[in-house]
mmCIF file of C-alpha atoms and ligand atoms in Angstrom:
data_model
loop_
_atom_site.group_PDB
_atom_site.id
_atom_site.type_symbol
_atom_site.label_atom_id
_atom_site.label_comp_id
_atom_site.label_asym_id
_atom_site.label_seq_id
_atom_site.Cartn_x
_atom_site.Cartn_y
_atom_site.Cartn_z
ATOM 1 C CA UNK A 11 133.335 122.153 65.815
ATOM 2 C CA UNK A 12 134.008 122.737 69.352
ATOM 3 C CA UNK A 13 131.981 124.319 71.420
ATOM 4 C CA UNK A 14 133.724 126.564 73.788
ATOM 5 C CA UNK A 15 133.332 126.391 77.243
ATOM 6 C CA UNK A 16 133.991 129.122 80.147
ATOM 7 C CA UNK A 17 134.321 127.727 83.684
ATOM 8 C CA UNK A 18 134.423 130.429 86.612
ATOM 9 C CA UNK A 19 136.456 128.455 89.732
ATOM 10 C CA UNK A 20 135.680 130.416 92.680
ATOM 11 C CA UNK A 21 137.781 128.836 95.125
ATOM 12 C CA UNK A 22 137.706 129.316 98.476
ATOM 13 C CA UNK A 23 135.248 132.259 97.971
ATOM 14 C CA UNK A 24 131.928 133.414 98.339
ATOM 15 C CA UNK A 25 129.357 132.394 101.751
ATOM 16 C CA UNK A 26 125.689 130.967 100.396
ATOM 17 C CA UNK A 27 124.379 134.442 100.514
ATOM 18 C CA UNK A 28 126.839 136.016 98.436
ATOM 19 C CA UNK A 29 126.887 133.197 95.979
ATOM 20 C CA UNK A 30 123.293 133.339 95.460
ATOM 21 C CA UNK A 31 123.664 137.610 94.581
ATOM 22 C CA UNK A 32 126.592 137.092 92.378
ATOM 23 C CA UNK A 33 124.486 133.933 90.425
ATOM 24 C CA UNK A 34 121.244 136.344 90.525
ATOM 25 C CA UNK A 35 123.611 139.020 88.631
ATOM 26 C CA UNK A 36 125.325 136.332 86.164
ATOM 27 C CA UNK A 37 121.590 135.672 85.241
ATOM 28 C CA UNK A 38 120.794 139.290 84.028
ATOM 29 C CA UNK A 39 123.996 139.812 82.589
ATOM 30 C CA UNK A 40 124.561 136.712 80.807
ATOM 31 C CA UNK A 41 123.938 137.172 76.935
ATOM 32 C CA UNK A 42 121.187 135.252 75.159
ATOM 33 C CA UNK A 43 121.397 132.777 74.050
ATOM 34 C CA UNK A 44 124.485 131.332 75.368
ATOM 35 C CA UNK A 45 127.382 131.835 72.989
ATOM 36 C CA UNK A 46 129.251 128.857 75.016
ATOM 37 C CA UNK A 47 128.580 126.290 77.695
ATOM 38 C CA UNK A 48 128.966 128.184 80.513
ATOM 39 C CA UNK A 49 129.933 125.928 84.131
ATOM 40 C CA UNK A 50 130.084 127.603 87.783
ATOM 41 C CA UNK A 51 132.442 126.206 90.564
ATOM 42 C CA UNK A 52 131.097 127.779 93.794
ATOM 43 C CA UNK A 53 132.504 126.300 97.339
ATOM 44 C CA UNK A 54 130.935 122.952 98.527
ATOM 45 C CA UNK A 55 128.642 124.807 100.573
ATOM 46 C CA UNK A 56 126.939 127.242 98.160
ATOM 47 C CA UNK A 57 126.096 124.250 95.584
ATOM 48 C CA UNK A 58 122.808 123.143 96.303
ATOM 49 C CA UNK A 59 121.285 126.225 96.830
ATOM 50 C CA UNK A 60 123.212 127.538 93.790
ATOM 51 C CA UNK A 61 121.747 124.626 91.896
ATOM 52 C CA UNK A 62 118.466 125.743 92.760
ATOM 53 C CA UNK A 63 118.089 128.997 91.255
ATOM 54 C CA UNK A 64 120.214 127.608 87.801
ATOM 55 C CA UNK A 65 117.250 125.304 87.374
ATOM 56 C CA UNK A 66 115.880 125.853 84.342
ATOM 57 C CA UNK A 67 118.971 127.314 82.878
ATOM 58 C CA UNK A 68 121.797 125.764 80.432
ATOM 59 C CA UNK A 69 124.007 126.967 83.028
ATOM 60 C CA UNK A 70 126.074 124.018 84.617
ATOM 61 C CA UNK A 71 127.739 123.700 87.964
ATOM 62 C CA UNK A 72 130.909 122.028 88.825
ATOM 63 C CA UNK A 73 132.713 121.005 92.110
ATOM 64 C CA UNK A 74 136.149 122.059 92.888
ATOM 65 C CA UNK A 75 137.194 118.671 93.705
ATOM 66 C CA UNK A 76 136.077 115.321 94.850
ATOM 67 C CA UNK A 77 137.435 111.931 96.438
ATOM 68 C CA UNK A 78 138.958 108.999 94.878
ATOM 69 C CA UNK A 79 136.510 107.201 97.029
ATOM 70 C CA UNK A 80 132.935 106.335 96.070
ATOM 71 C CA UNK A 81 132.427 106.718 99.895
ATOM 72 C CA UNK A 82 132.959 105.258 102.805
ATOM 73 C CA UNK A 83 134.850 106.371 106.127
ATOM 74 C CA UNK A 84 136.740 109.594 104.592
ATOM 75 C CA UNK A 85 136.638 112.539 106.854
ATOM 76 C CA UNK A 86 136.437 115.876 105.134
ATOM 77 C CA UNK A 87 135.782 114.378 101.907
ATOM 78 C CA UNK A 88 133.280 114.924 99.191
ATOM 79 C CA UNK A 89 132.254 112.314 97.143
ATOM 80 C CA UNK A 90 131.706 112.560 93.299
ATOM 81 C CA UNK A 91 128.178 110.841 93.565
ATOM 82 C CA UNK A 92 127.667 113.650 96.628
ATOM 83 C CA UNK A 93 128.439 116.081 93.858
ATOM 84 C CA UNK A 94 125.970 115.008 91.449
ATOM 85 C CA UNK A 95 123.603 114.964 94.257
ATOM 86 C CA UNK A 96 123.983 118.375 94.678
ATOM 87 C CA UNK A 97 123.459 118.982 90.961
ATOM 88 C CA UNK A 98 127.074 118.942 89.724
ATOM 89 C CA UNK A 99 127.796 117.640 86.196
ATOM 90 C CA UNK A 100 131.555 118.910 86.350
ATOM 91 C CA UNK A 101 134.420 118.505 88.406
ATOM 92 C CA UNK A 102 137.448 120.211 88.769
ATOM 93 C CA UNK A 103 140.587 117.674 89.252
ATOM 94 C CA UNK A 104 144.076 118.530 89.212
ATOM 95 C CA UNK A 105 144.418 121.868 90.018
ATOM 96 C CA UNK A 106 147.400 122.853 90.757
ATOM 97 C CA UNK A 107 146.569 124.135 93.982
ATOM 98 C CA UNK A 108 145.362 121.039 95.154
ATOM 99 C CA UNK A 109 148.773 119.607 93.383
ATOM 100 C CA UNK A 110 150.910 122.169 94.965
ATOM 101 C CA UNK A 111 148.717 123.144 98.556
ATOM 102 C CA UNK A 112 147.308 119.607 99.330
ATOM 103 C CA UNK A 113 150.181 117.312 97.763
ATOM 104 C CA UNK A 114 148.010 115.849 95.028
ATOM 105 C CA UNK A 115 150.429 114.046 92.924
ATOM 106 C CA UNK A 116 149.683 112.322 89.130
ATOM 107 C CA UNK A 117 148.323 109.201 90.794
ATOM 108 C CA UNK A 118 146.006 110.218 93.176
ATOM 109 C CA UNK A 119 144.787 112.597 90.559
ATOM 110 C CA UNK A 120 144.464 110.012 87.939
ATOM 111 C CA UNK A 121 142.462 107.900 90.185
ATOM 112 C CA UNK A 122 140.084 111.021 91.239
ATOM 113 C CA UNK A 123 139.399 110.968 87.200
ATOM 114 C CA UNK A 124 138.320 107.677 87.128
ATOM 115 C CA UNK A 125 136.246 107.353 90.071
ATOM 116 C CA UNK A 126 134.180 111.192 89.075
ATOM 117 C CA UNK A 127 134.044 109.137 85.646
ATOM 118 C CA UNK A 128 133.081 106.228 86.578
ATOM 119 C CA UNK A 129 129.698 108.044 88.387
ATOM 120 C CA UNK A 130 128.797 109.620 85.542
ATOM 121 C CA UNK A 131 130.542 113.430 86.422
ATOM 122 C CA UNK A 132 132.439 115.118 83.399
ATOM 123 C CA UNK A 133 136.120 116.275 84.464
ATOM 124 C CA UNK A 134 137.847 119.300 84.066
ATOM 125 C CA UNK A 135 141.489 117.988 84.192
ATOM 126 C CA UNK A 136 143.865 120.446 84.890
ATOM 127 C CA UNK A 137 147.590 120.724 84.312
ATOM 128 C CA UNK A 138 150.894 122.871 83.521
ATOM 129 C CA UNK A 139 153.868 123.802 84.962
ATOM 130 C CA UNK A 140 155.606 125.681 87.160
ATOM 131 C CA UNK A 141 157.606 129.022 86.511
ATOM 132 C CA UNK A 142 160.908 126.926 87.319
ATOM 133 C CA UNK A 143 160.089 124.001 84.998
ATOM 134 C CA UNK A 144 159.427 126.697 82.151
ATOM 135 C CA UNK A 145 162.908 128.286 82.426
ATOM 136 C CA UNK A 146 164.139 125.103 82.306
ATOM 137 C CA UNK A 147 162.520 124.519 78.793
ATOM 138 C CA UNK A 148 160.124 121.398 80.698
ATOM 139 C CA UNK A 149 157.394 122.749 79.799
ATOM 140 C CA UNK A 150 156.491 120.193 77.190
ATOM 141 C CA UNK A 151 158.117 117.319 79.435
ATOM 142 C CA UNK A 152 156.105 117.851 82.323
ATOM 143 C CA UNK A 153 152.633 118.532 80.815
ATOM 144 C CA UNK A 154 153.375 115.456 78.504
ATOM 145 C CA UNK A 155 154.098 113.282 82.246
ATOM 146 C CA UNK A 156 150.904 114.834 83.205
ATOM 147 C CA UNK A 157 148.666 113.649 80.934
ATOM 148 C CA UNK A 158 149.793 110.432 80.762
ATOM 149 C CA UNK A 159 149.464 109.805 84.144
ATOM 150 C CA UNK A 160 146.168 110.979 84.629
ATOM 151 C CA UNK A 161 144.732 109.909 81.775
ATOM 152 C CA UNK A 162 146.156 105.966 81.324
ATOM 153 C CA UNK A 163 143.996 103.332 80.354
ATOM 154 C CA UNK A 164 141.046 105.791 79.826
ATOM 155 C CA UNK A 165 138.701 104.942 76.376
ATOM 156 C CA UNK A 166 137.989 107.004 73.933
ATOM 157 C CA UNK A 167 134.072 106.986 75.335
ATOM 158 C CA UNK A 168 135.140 108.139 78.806
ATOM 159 C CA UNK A 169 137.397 111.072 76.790
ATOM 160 C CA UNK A 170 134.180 112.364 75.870
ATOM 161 C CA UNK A 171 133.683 113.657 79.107
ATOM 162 C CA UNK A 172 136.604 114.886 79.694
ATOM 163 C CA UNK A 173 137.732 118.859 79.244
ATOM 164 C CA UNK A 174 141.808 119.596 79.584
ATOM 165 C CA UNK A 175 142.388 122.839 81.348
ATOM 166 C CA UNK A 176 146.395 123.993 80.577
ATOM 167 C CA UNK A 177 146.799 126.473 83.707
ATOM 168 C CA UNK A 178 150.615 127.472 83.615
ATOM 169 C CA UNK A 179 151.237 127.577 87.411
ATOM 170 C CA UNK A 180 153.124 131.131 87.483
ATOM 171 C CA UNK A 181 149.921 132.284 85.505
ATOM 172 C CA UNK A 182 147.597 131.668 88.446
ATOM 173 C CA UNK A 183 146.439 134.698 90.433
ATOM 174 C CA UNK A 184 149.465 136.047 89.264
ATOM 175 C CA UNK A 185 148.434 138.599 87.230
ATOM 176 C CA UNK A 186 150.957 137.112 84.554
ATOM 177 C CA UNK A 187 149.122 135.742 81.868
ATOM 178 C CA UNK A 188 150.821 133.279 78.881
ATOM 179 C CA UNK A 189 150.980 135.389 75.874
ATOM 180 C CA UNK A 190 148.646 133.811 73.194
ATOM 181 C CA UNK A 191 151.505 132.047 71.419
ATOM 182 C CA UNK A 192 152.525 130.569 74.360
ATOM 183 C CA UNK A 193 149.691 128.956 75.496
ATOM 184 C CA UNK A 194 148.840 128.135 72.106
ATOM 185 C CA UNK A 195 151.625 126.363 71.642
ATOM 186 C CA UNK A 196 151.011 124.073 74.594
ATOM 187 C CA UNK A 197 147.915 123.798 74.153
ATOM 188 C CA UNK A 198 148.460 122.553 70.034
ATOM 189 C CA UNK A 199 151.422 120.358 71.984
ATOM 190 C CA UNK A 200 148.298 118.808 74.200
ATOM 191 C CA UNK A 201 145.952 117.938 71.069
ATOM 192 C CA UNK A 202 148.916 116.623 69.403
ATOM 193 C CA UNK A 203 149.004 114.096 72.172
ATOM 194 C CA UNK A 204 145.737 113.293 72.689
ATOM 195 C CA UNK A 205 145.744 112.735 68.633
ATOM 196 C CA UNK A 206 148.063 109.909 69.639
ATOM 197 C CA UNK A 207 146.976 108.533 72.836
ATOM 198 C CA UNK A 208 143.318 108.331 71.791
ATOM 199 C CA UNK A 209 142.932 108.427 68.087
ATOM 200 C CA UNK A 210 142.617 111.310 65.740
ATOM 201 C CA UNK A 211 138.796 112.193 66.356
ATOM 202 C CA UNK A 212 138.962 112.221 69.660
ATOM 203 C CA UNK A 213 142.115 114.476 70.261
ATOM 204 C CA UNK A 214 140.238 116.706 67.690
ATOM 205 C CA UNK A 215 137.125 116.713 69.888
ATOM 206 C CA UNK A 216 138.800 117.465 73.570
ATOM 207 C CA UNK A 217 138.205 120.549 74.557
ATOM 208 C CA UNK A 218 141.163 122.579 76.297
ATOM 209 C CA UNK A 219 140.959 125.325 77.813
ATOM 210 C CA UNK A 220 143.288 127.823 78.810
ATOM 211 C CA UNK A 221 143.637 129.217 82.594
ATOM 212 C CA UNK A 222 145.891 131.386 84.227
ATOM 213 C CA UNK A 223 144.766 134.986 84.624
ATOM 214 C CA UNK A 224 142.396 135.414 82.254
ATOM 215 C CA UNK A 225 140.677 138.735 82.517
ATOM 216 C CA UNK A 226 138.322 140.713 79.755
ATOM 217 C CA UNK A 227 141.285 142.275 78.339
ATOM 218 C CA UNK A 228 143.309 139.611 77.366
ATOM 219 C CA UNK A 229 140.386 136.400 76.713
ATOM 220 C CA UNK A 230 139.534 137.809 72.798
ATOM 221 C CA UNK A 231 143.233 136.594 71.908
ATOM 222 C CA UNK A 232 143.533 133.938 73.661
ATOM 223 C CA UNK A 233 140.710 132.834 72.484
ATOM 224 C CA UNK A 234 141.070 133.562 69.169
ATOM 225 C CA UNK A 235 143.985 130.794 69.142
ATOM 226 C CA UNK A 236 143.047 127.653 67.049
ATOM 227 C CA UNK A 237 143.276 124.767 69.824
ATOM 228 C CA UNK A 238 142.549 127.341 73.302
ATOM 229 C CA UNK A 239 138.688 125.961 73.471
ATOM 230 C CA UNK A 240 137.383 128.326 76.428
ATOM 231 C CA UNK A 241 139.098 129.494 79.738
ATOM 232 C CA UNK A 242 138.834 127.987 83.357
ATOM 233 C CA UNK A 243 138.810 131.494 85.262
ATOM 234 C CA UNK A 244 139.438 132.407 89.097
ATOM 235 C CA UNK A 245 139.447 135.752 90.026
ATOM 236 C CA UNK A 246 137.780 137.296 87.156
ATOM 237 C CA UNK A 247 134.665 135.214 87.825
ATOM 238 C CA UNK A 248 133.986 136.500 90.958
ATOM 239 C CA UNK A 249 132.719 139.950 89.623
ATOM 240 C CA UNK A 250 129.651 139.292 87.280
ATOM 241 C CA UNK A 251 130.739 141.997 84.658
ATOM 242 C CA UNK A 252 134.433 140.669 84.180
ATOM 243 C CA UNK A 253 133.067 137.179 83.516
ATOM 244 C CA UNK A 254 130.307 138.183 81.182
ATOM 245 C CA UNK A 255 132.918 139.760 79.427
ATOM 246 C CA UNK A 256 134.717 136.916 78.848
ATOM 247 C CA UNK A 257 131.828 135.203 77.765
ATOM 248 C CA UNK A 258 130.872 137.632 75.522
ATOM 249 C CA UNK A 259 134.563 136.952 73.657
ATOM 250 C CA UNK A 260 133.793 134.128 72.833
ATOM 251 C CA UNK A 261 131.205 135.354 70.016
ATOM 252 C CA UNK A 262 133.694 136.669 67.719
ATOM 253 C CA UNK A 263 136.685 134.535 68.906
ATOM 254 C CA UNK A 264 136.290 130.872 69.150
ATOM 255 C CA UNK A 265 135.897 129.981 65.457
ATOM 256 C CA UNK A 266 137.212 126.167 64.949
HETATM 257 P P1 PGA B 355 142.989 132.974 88.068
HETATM 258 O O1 PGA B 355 142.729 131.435 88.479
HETATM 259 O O2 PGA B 355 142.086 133.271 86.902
HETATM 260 O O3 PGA B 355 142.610 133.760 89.307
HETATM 261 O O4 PGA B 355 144.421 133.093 87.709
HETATM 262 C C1 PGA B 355 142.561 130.450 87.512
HETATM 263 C C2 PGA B 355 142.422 129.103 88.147
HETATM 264 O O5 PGA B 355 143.059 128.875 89.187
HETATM 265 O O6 PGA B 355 141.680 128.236 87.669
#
């Protein structure tokens, strides 16, 4: 079994102050115990002091992205033992705005994964494509290209800190969400793969989750799908109710 995970990616949102009101409401709110593993993504600037009023709870954080350096003479960038530093155990690579915004392409991403690996971070690998790709029936192409580029040559043992997040691009912020079906079928189409790449067990332990829009209204059935594992959520997890919602969803809907 597969325990579910929902991720709240709050972008470029949120000063210290208001990061340490919306984590003071998450902890009244949240249901106990903790019907999933539950990971926060504030900015770089609100994690340590974020980290400091988690302690004590399951609740992990995550940073939104991190260099393919261990360190060194990098201007601007944040490095993944930085990250753990500041209490991080996740890391968000491969989102597509980084892919799209900040020209992140399969390599450099693939060699972010290894790197936040390699110092002991779990990854939150995201992919999926574009609106344009989609009507061109690539879907399947280009998430396939994806994941073998940015996971090649990893074991099995590093897998097993690794989470795939499908994000359809024209889902993000968009207010369009994939309808269950859809996303379940990319998201069977990614465990398929990882079946091959890495062995039956561990493509049957990966967790994916789905993100793209997902809101209280819609998470029960996307959930409810057999291989959609949790949700990586923007917007939604900037309000305290919204994402407690979600979590709560995941009680009656993540069965596997
Ligand atoms: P959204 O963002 O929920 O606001 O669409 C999801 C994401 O970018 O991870």
């Amino acid at each position: 079994m597969r325990q579910p995970i929902i991720a709240g990616n709050w972008k470029m949102h949120k000063s210290i102050a208001e990061a340490l009101a919306l984590v003071a409401e998450l902890m009244e709110k949240l249901p106990n115990p903790l019907p999933a593993e539950i990971v926060l993504a504030p900015p770089f600037t609100a994690l340590s002091a974020v980290r400091d009023i988690l302690a004590g709870t399951e609740v992990a954080l995550a940073g939104q992205n991190a260099c393919q350096h261990a360190g060194g003479a990098f201007t601007g960038e944040i490095s993944a033992s930085m990250l753990k530093d500041a209490g991080c155990t996740f890391v968000i690579l491969g989102h597509s705005e980084r892919r799209q915004l900040f020209g992140e392409d399969d390599a450099l991403i693939h060699q972010k994964i290894k790197t936040a690996l390699e110092h002991g971070l779990k990854v939150i690998f995201c992919l999926g494509e574009t609106l344009a790709m989609r009507e061109q029936n690539r879907t399947a192409e280009v998430v396939r290209r994806q994941l073998e580029a940015g996971l090649q040559n990893l074991t099995a043992a590093q897998m097993e800190n690794l989470v795939v997040a499908y994000e359809p691009v024209w889902a993000i912020g968009t207010g369009k969400t994939a309808t269950p079906e859809q996303a379940g079928e990319t998201h069977a189409f990614i465990r398929g793969w990882l079946e091959r790449a890495f062995g039956e067990a561990t493509g049957a332990a990966t967790r994916i989750l789905y993100g793209g829009s997902v809101n209280p209204k819609n998470c029960a059935a996307l959930l409810a799908q057999k291989n959609i594992d949790g949700a990586l959520v923007g917007g939604a997890s900037l309000i305290a109710d919204s994402f407690c919602a979600i979590i709560d969803s995941t009680h009656s809907s993540c069965s596997e």
